[in-house]
């Protein structure tokens, strides 16, 4: 609509300049049409650059995620890997359902930020807060809708909620975990025996065993 309004202002300004005989009325009309044309251009620029006529609307989606490791290992595993030159953005790896055969890789982009937080319970979640630009009302939408920018993405924030029954590991740590958990010394053999006992406990009380297993894994990673 704004393009049509600009065309009307331009056409009326041209006709006024060509057809009106009274000099004062001609100049006044041409000036009004010119001002209208300028305001229209400013409106378009403001809409494209500063989202004039729009407001930010945030929606939240929460979904349960499942371990990227073996479902029978007793504790959950969220894998991540830094990407980019500064390593501040992470790729996250997990499964989207309990019976999924393959893991899902959540890749970052320029408008997405992600972080992890600890929560109570024994289930892990992915909370996605998506903010989009939408028109304040139908009038603004009618004026500037030709730009096709309604519901355009402003930014997306992803929070991975990890309970004490889960552990977050880099892909490198996950690859070396098996070797680090293999006992070599007497102390490591004792730790392995403890892991065996925890595995047995997991069959009876998984919620109690999982945090203890996570603690043992962290100890193994920190000690080697």
PDB file of C-alpha atoms in Angstrom:
ATOM      1  CA  UNK A   1       0.000   0.000   0.000  1.00  0.00           C
ATOM      2  CA  UNK A   2       2.813   2.439   0.834  1.00  0.00           C
ATOM      3  CA  UNK A   3       4.150   2.071  -2.721  1.00  0.00           C
ATOM      4  CA  UNK A   4       0.712   2.955  -4.099  1.00  0.00           C
ATOM      5  CA  UNK A   5       0.528   5.980  -1.794  1.00  0.00           C
ATOM      6  CA  UNK A   6       3.945   7.143  -2.993  1.00  0.00           C
ATOM      7  CA  UNK A   7       2.804   6.793  -6.596  1.00  0.00           C
ATOM      8  CA  UNK A   8      -0.341   8.822  -5.835  1.00  0.00           C
ATOM      9  CA  UNK A   9       1.685  11.611  -4.212  1.00  0.00           C
ATOM     10  CA  UNK A  10       4.095  11.690  -7.145  1.00  0.00           C
ATOM     11  CA  UNK A  11       1.289  11.695  -9.728  1.00  0.00           C
ATOM     12  CA  UNK A  12      -0.737  14.400  -7.957  1.00  0.00           C
ATOM     13  CA  UNK A  13       2.371  16.541  -7.561  1.00  0.00           C
ATOM     14  CA  UNK A  14       3.090  16.214 -11.275  1.00  0.00           C
ATOM     15  CA  UNK A  15      -0.492  16.997 -12.295  1.00  0.00           C
ATOM     16  CA  UNK A  16      -0.661  19.958  -9.934  1.00  0.00           C
ATOM     17  CA  UNK A  17       2.516  21.393 -11.375  1.00  0.00           C
ATOM     18  CA  UNK A  18       1.289  20.915 -14.931  1.00  0.00           C
ATOM     19  CA  UNK A  19      -2.398  21.824 -14.705  1.00  0.00           C
ATOM     20  CA  UNK A  20      -2.999  24.344 -11.911  1.00  0.00           C
ATOM     21  CA  UNK A  21      -2.803  27.910 -13.217  1.00  0.00           C
ATOM     22  CA  UNK A  22      -2.754  29.705  -9.886  1.00  0.00           C
ATOM     23  CA  UNK A  23       0.916  29.888  -8.963  1.00  0.00           C
ATOM     24  CA  UNK A  24       0.379  29.932  -5.206  1.00  0.00           C
ATOM     25  CA  UNK A  25      -2.046  27.007  -5.212  1.00  0.00           C
ATOM     26  CA  UNK A  26       0.195  25.130  -7.632  1.00  0.00           C
ATOM     27  CA  UNK A  27       3.286  25.551  -5.477  1.00  0.00           C
ATOM     28  CA  UNK A  28       1.391  24.805  -2.262  1.00  0.00           C
ATOM     29  CA  UNK A  29      -0.146  21.631  -3.705  1.00  0.00           C
ATOM     30  CA  UNK A  30       3.183  20.482  -5.136  1.00  0.00           C
ATOM     31  CA  UNK A  31       4.839  21.125  -1.763  1.00  0.00           C
ATOM     32  CA  UNK A  32       2.208  19.078   0.096  1.00  0.00           C
ATOM     33  CA  UNK A  33       2.577  16.219  -2.355  1.00  0.00           C
ATOM     34  CA  UNK A  34       6.364  16.371  -2.039  1.00  0.00           C
ATOM     35  CA  UNK A  35       6.187  16.306   1.761  1.00  0.00           C
ATOM     36  CA  UNK A  36       3.812  13.330   1.566  1.00  0.00           C
ATOM     37  CA  UNK A  37       6.243  11.565  -0.749  1.00  0.00           C
ATOM     38  CA  UNK A  38       9.182  12.223   1.606  1.00  0.00           C
ATOM     39  CA  UNK A  39       7.199  10.993   4.634  1.00  0.00           C
ATOM     40  CA  UNK A  40       6.340   7.815   2.738  1.00  0.00           C
ATOM     41  CA  UNK A  41       9.998   7.183   1.906  1.00  0.00           C
ATOM     42  CA  UNK A  42      10.981   7.807   5.535  1.00  0.00           C
ATOM     43  CA  UNK A  43       8.277   5.367   6.636  1.00  0.00           C
ATOM     44  CA  UNK A  44       9.634   2.651   4.328  1.00  0.00           C
ATOM     45  CA  UNK A  45      13.197   3.181   5.522  1.00  0.00           C
ATOM     46  CA  UNK A  46      12.092   3.204   9.180  1.00  0.00           C
ATOM     47  CA  UNK A  47      10.140   0.005   8.658  1.00  0.00           C
ATOM     48  CA  UNK A  48      13.006  -1.797   6.957  1.00  0.00           C
ATOM     49  CA  UNK A  49      15.742  -0.547   9.275  1.00  0.00           C
ATOM     50  CA  UNK A  50      14.057  -0.015  12.655  1.00  0.00           C
ATOM     51  CA  UNK A  51      10.901  -2.124  12.250  1.00  0.00           C
ATOM     52  CA  UNK A  52       8.607   0.906  12.450  1.00  0.00           C
ATOM     53  CA  UNK A  53       5.009  -0.168  12.996  1.00  0.00           C
ATOM     54  CA  UNK A  54       6.107  -3.507  14.422  1.00  0.00           C
ATOM     55  CA  UNK A  55       6.566  -5.019  17.874  1.00  0.00           C
ATOM     56  CA  UNK A  56       8.638  -7.880  19.219  1.00  0.00           C
ATOM     57  CA  UNK A  57       6.625 -10.930  20.270  1.00  0.00           C
ATOM     58  CA  UNK A  58       8.259 -13.826  22.109  1.00  0.00           C
ATOM     59  CA  UNK A  59       6.972 -17.399  22.139  1.00  0.00           C
ATOM     60  CA  UNK A  60       8.358 -20.174  24.329  1.00  0.00           C
ATOM     61  CA  UNK A  61       8.573 -23.850  23.399  1.00  0.00           C
ATOM     62  CA  UNK A  62       9.670 -26.521  25.872  1.00  0.00           C
ATOM     63  CA  UNK A  63      10.436 -30.054  24.764  1.00  0.00           C
ATOM     64  CA  UNK A  64      11.964 -33.020  26.532  1.00  0.00           C
ATOM     65  CA  UNK A  65      15.267 -34.259  25.155  1.00  0.00           C
ATOM     66  CA  UNK A  66      16.844 -37.685  25.541  1.00  0.00           C
ATOM     67  CA  UNK A  67      20.367 -38.904  26.108  1.00  0.00           C
ATOM     68  CA  UNK A  68      22.802 -38.937  23.221  1.00  0.00           C
ATOM     69  CA  UNK A  69      24.427 -42.020  24.750  1.00  0.00           C
ATOM     70  CA  UNK A  70      23.217 -45.525  25.413  1.00  0.00           C
ATOM     71  CA  UNK A  71      19.739 -45.465  26.911  1.00  0.00           C
ATOM     72  CA  UNK A  72      20.773 -48.289  29.260  1.00  0.00           C
ATOM     73  CA  UNK A  73      23.823 -46.565  30.746  1.00  0.00           C
ATOM     74  CA  UNK A  74      21.804 -45.229  33.663  1.00  0.00           C
ATOM     75  CA  UNK A  75      22.480 -41.518  33.243  1.00  0.00           C
ATOM     76  CA  UNK A  76      21.743 -38.976  30.553  1.00  0.00           C
ATOM     77  CA  UNK A  77      24.349 -37.425  28.289  1.00  0.00           C
ATOM     78  CA  UNK A  78      24.178 -34.096  26.450  1.00  0.00           C
ATOM     79  CA  UNK A  79      27.025 -33.636  23.983  1.00  0.00           C
ATOM     80  CA  UNK A  80      28.275 -30.310  22.687  1.00  0.00           C
ATOM     81  CA  UNK A  81      31.067 -28.971  20.544  1.00  0.00           C
ATOM     82  CA  UNK A  82      32.284 -25.418  20.106  1.00  0.00           C
ATOM     83  CA  UNK A  83      32.148 -23.994  16.589  1.00  0.00           C
ATOM     84  CA  UNK A  84      33.400 -20.812  14.989  1.00  0.00           C
ATOM     85  CA  UNK A  85      36.669 -18.987  15.413  1.00  0.00           C
ATOM     86  CA  UNK A  86      35.912 -17.789  18.942  1.00  0.00           C
ATOM     87  CA  UNK A  87      34.336 -21.057  20.113  1.00  0.00           C
ATOM     88  CA  UNK A  88      31.491 -19.211  21.854  1.00  0.00           C
ATOM     89  CA  UNK A  89      28.756 -21.006  19.939  1.00  0.00           C
ATOM     90  CA  UNK A  90      28.055 -24.688  20.460  1.00  0.00           C
ATOM     91  CA  UNK A  91      26.551 -27.506  18.470  1.00  0.00           C
ATOM     92  CA  UNK A  92      24.407 -29.651  20.781  1.00  0.00           C
ATOM     93  CA  UNK A  93      23.772 -33.347  20.247  1.00  0.00           C
ATOM     94  CA  UNK A  94      20.923 -35.327  21.786  1.00  0.00           C
ATOM     95  CA  UNK A  95      17.985 -37.528  20.836  1.00  0.00           C
ATOM     96  CA  UNK A  96      14.496 -36.198  20.271  1.00  0.00           C
ATOM     97  CA  UNK A  97      12.692 -39.306  21.533  1.00  0.00           C
ATOM     98  CA  UNK A  98      13.419 -42.259  23.782  1.00  0.00           C
ATOM     99  CA  UNK A  99      13.337 -44.706  20.864  1.00  0.00           C
ATOM    100  CA  UNK A 100      15.247 -42.564  18.354  1.00  0.00           C
ATOM    101  CA  UNK A 101      17.937 -44.483  16.467  1.00  0.00           C
ATOM    102  CA  UNK A 102      20.011 -41.445  15.565  1.00  0.00           C
ATOM    103  CA  UNK A 103      21.042 -38.355  17.473  1.00  0.00           C
ATOM    104  CA  UNK A 104      19.871 -34.888  16.532  1.00  0.00           C
ATOM    105  CA  UNK A 105      22.414 -32.128  15.930  1.00  0.00           C
ATOM    106  CA  UNK A 106      21.240 -28.621  16.886  1.00  0.00           C
ATOM    107  CA  UNK A 107      23.396 -26.156  14.959  1.00  0.00           C
ATOM    108  CA  UNK A 108      23.762 -22.481  15.936  1.00  0.00           C
ATOM    109  CA  UNK A 109      23.281 -19.502  13.659  1.00  0.00           C
ATOM    110  CA  UNK A 110      23.861 -15.758  13.812  1.00  0.00           C
ATOM    111  CA  UNK A 111      20.539 -15.042  15.532  1.00  0.00           C
ATOM    112  CA  UNK A 112      20.595 -17.944  17.984  1.00  0.00           C
ATOM    113  CA  UNK A 113      22.288 -18.092  21.390  1.00  0.00           C
ATOM    114  CA  UNK A 114      22.387 -21.125  23.657  1.00  0.00           C
ATOM    115  CA  UNK A 115      23.371 -21.977  27.201  1.00  0.00           C
ATOM    116  CA  UNK A 116      22.954 -24.699  29.816  1.00  0.00           C
ATOM    117  CA  UNK A 117      21.395 -24.547  33.248  1.00  0.00           C
ATOM    118  CA  UNK A 118      20.921 -27.047  36.070  1.00  0.00           C
ATOM    119  CA  UNK A 119      17.436 -28.064  37.137  1.00  0.00           C
ATOM    120  CA  UNK A 120      15.883 -30.435  39.637  1.00  0.00           C
ATOM    121  CA  UNK A 121      14.302 -33.718  38.641  1.00  0.00           C
ATOM    122  CA  UNK A 122      15.524 -36.453  36.327  1.00  0.00           C
ATOM    123  CA  UNK A 123      14.446 -35.234  32.883  1.00  0.00           C
ATOM    124  CA  UNK A 124      16.275 -32.870  30.531  1.00  0.00           C
ATOM    125  CA  UNK A 125      14.571 -30.217  28.452  1.00  0.00           C
ATOM    126  CA  UNK A 126      15.266 -27.838  25.611  1.00  0.00           C
ATOM    127  CA  UNK A 127      13.565 -24.484  26.117  1.00  0.00           C
ATOM    128  CA  UNK A 128      13.459 -22.279  23.038  1.00  0.00           C
ATOM    129  CA  UNK A 129      12.429 -18.624  23.300  1.00  0.00           C
ATOM    130  CA  UNK A 130      11.824 -17.198  19.844  1.00  0.00           C
ATOM    131  CA  UNK A 131      11.298 -13.471  19.323  1.00  0.00           C
ATOM    132  CA  UNK A 132       9.781 -12.277  16.050  1.00  0.00           C
ATOM    133  CA  UNK A 133       8.783  -8.915  14.616  1.00  0.00           C
ATOM    134  CA  UNK A 134       5.041  -8.661  13.962  1.00  0.00           C
ATOM    135  CA  UNK A 135       2.914  -5.713  12.897  1.00  0.00           C
ATOM    136  CA  UNK A 136       1.177  -3.811  15.703  1.00  0.00           C
ATOM    137  CA  UNK A 137      -2.126  -3.753  13.861  1.00  0.00           C
ATOM    138  CA  UNK A 138      -3.705  -4.315  10.455  1.00  0.00           C
ATOM    139  CA  UNK A 139      -3.146  -0.706   9.429  1.00  0.00           C
ATOM    140  CA  UNK A 140       0.635  -0.994   9.635  1.00  0.00           C
ATOM    141  CA  UNK A 141       0.435  -4.418   8.024  1.00  0.00           C
ATOM    142  CA  UNK A 142      -1.577  -2.958   5.139  1.00  0.00           C
ATOM    143  CA  UNK A 143       0.884  -0.098   4.698  1.00  0.00           C
ATOM    144  CA  UNK A 144       4.171  -2.012   4.854  1.00  0.00           C
ATOM    145  CA  UNK A 145       3.148  -5.653   4.342  1.00  0.00           C
ATOM    146  CA  UNK A 146       4.547  -5.610   0.817  1.00  0.00           C
ATOM    147  CA  UNK A 147       8.005  -5.960   2.400  1.00  0.00           C
ATOM    148  CA  UNK A 148       6.981  -9.482   3.473  1.00  0.00           C
ATOM    149  CA  UNK A 149       8.741  -9.028   6.829  1.00  0.00           C
ATOM    150  CA  UNK A 150       5.853  -9.907   9.136  1.00  0.00           C
ATOM    151  CA  UNK A 151       6.974 -12.528  11.713  1.00  0.00           C
ATOM    152  CA  UNK A 152      10.610 -12.076  10.724  1.00  0.00           C
ATOM    153  CA  UNK A 153      13.046 -13.517  13.264  1.00  0.00           C
ATOM    154  CA  UNK A 154      14.656 -11.082  15.712  1.00  0.00           C
ATOM    155  CA  UNK A 155      16.554 -13.589  17.822  1.00  0.00           C
ATOM    156  CA  UNK A 156      16.247 -17.044  19.363  1.00  0.00           C
ATOM    157  CA  UNK A 157      17.482 -18.110  22.788  1.00  0.00           C
ATOM    158  CA  UNK A 158      17.890 -21.792  23.593  1.00  0.00           C
ATOM    159  CA  UNK A 159      18.340 -23.107  27.123  1.00  0.00           C
ATOM    160  CA  UNK A 160      19.301 -26.708  27.763  1.00  0.00           C
ATOM    161  CA  UNK A 161      18.013 -27.690  31.189  1.00  0.00           C
ATOM    162  CA  UNK A 162      20.156 -30.485  32.586  1.00  0.00           C
ATOM    163  CA  UNK A 163      19.318 -32.320  35.856  1.00  0.00           C
ATOM    164  CA  UNK A 164      21.833 -33.954  38.211  1.00  0.00           C
ATOM    165  CA  UNK A 165      21.081 -37.300  36.544  1.00  0.00           C
ATOM    166  CA  UNK A 166      22.663 -36.000  33.338  1.00  0.00           C
ATOM    167  CA  UNK A 167      26.161 -34.910  32.352  1.00  0.00           C
ATOM    168  CA  UNK A 168      27.162 -32.448  29.630  1.00  0.00           C
ATOM    169  CA  UNK A 169      30.297 -33.498  27.761  1.00  0.00           C
ATOM    170  CA  UNK A 170      32.216 -32.253  24.768  1.00  0.00           C
ATOM    171  CA  UNK A 171      32.390 -34.719  21.912  1.00  0.00           C
ATOM    172  CA  UNK A 172      36.110 -35.126  22.650  1.00  0.00           C
ATOM    173  CA  UNK A 173      35.422 -36.035  26.270  1.00  0.00           C
ATOM    174  CA  UNK A 174      32.735 -38.494  25.202  1.00  0.00           C
ATOM    175  CA  UNK A 175      35.151 -40.264  22.839  1.00  0.00           C
ATOM    176  CA  UNK A 176      37.777 -40.629  25.575  1.00  0.00           C
ATOM    177  CA  UNK A 177      35.304 -41.563  28.308  1.00  0.00           C
ATOM    178  CA  UNK A 178      35.485 -45.300  27.703  1.00  0.00           C
ATOM    179  CA  UNK A 179      39.282 -45.336  27.953  1.00  0.00           C
ATOM    180  CA  UNK A 180      39.297 -43.181  31.047  1.00  0.00           C
ATOM    181  CA  UNK A 181      36.763 -45.408  32.761  1.00  0.00           C
ATOM    182  CA  UNK A 182      38.874 -48.539  32.053  1.00  0.00           C
ATOM    183  CA  UNK A 183      40.688 -49.467  35.307  1.00  0.00           C
ATOM    184  CA  UNK A 184      44.493 -49.643  35.274  1.00  0.00           C
ATOM    185  CA  UNK A 185      45.560 -49.036  38.875  1.00  0.00           C
ATOM    186  CA  UNK A 186      44.219 -50.439  42.122  1.00  0.00           C
ATOM    187  CA  UNK A 187      42.385 -47.180  42.781  1.00  0.00           C
ATOM    188  CA  UNK A 188      40.810 -47.302  39.334  1.00  0.00           C
ATOM    189  CA  UNK A 189      39.813 -50.934  39.860  1.00  0.00           C
ATOM    190  CA  UNK A 190      38.123 -49.931  43.095  1.00  0.00           C
ATOM    191  CA  UNK A 191      36.320 -47.160  41.209  1.00  0.00           C
ATOM    192  CA  UNK A 192      35.299 -49.684  38.559  1.00  0.00           C
ATOM    193  CA  UNK A 193      33.861 -51.917  41.238  1.00  0.00           C
ATOM    194  CA  UNK A 194      31.944 -48.930  42.548  1.00  0.00           C
ATOM    195  CA  UNK A 195      30.595 -48.325  39.045  1.00  0.00           C
ATOM    196  CA  UNK A 196      29.472 -51.949  38.927  1.00  0.00           C
ATOM    197  CA  UNK A 197      27.638 -51.479  42.201  1.00  0.00           C
ATOM    198  CA  UNK A 198      26.069 -48.284  40.885  1.00  0.00           C
ATOM    199  CA  UNK A 199      24.920 -50.114  37.771  1.00  0.00           C
ATOM    200  CA  UNK A 200      23.238 -52.679  39.985  1.00  0.00           C
ATOM    201  CA  UNK A 201      21.683 -49.892  42.043  1.00  0.00           C
ATOM    202  CA  UNK A 202      20.450 -48.295  38.825  1.00  0.00           C
ATOM    203  CA  UNK A 203      18.332 -51.351  38.168  1.00  0.00           C
ATOM    204  CA  UNK A 204      16.568 -50.871  41.501  1.00  0.00           C
ATOM    205  CA  UNK A 205      16.629 -47.093  41.967  1.00  0.00           C
ATOM    206  CA  UNK A 206      17.768 -45.258  38.790  1.00  0.00           C
ATOM    207  CA  UNK A 207      17.021 -41.787  40.170  1.00  0.00           C
ATOM    208  CA  UNK A 208      19.350 -42.398  43.119  1.00  0.00           C
ATOM    209  CA  UNK A 209      22.089 -44.078  41.094  1.00  0.00           C
ATOM    210  CA  UNK A 210      22.251 -41.599  38.182  1.00  0.00           C
ATOM    211  CA  UNK A 211      23.681 -38.592  40.126  1.00  0.00           C
ATOM    212  CA  UNK A 212      26.293 -40.892  41.687  1.00  0.00           C
ATOM    213  CA  UNK A 213      27.249 -42.222  38.259  1.00  0.00           C
ATOM    214  CA  UNK A 214      27.526 -38.679  36.904  1.00  0.00           C
ATOM    215  CA  UNK A 215      29.779 -37.741  39.827  1.00  0.00           C
ATOM    216  CA  UNK A 216      32.021 -40.738  39.107  1.00  0.00           C
ATOM    217  CA  UNK A 217      32.272 -39.837  35.416  1.00  0.00           C
ATOM    218  CA  UNK A 218      33.207 -36.233  36.247  1.00  0.00           C
ATOM    219  CA  UNK A 219      35.863 -37.480  38.656  1.00  0.00           C
ATOM    220  CA  UNK A 220      37.326 -39.741  35.971  1.00  0.00           C
ATOM    221  CA  UNK A 221      37.441 -36.885  33.450  1.00  0.00           C
ATOM    222  CA  UNK A 222      39.038 -34.465  35.932  1.00  0.00           C
ATOM    223  CA  UNK A 223      41.663 -36.880  37.161  1.00  0.00           C
ATOM    224  CA  UNK A 224      43.147 -37.813  33.784  1.00  0.00           C
TER     225      UNK A 224
END
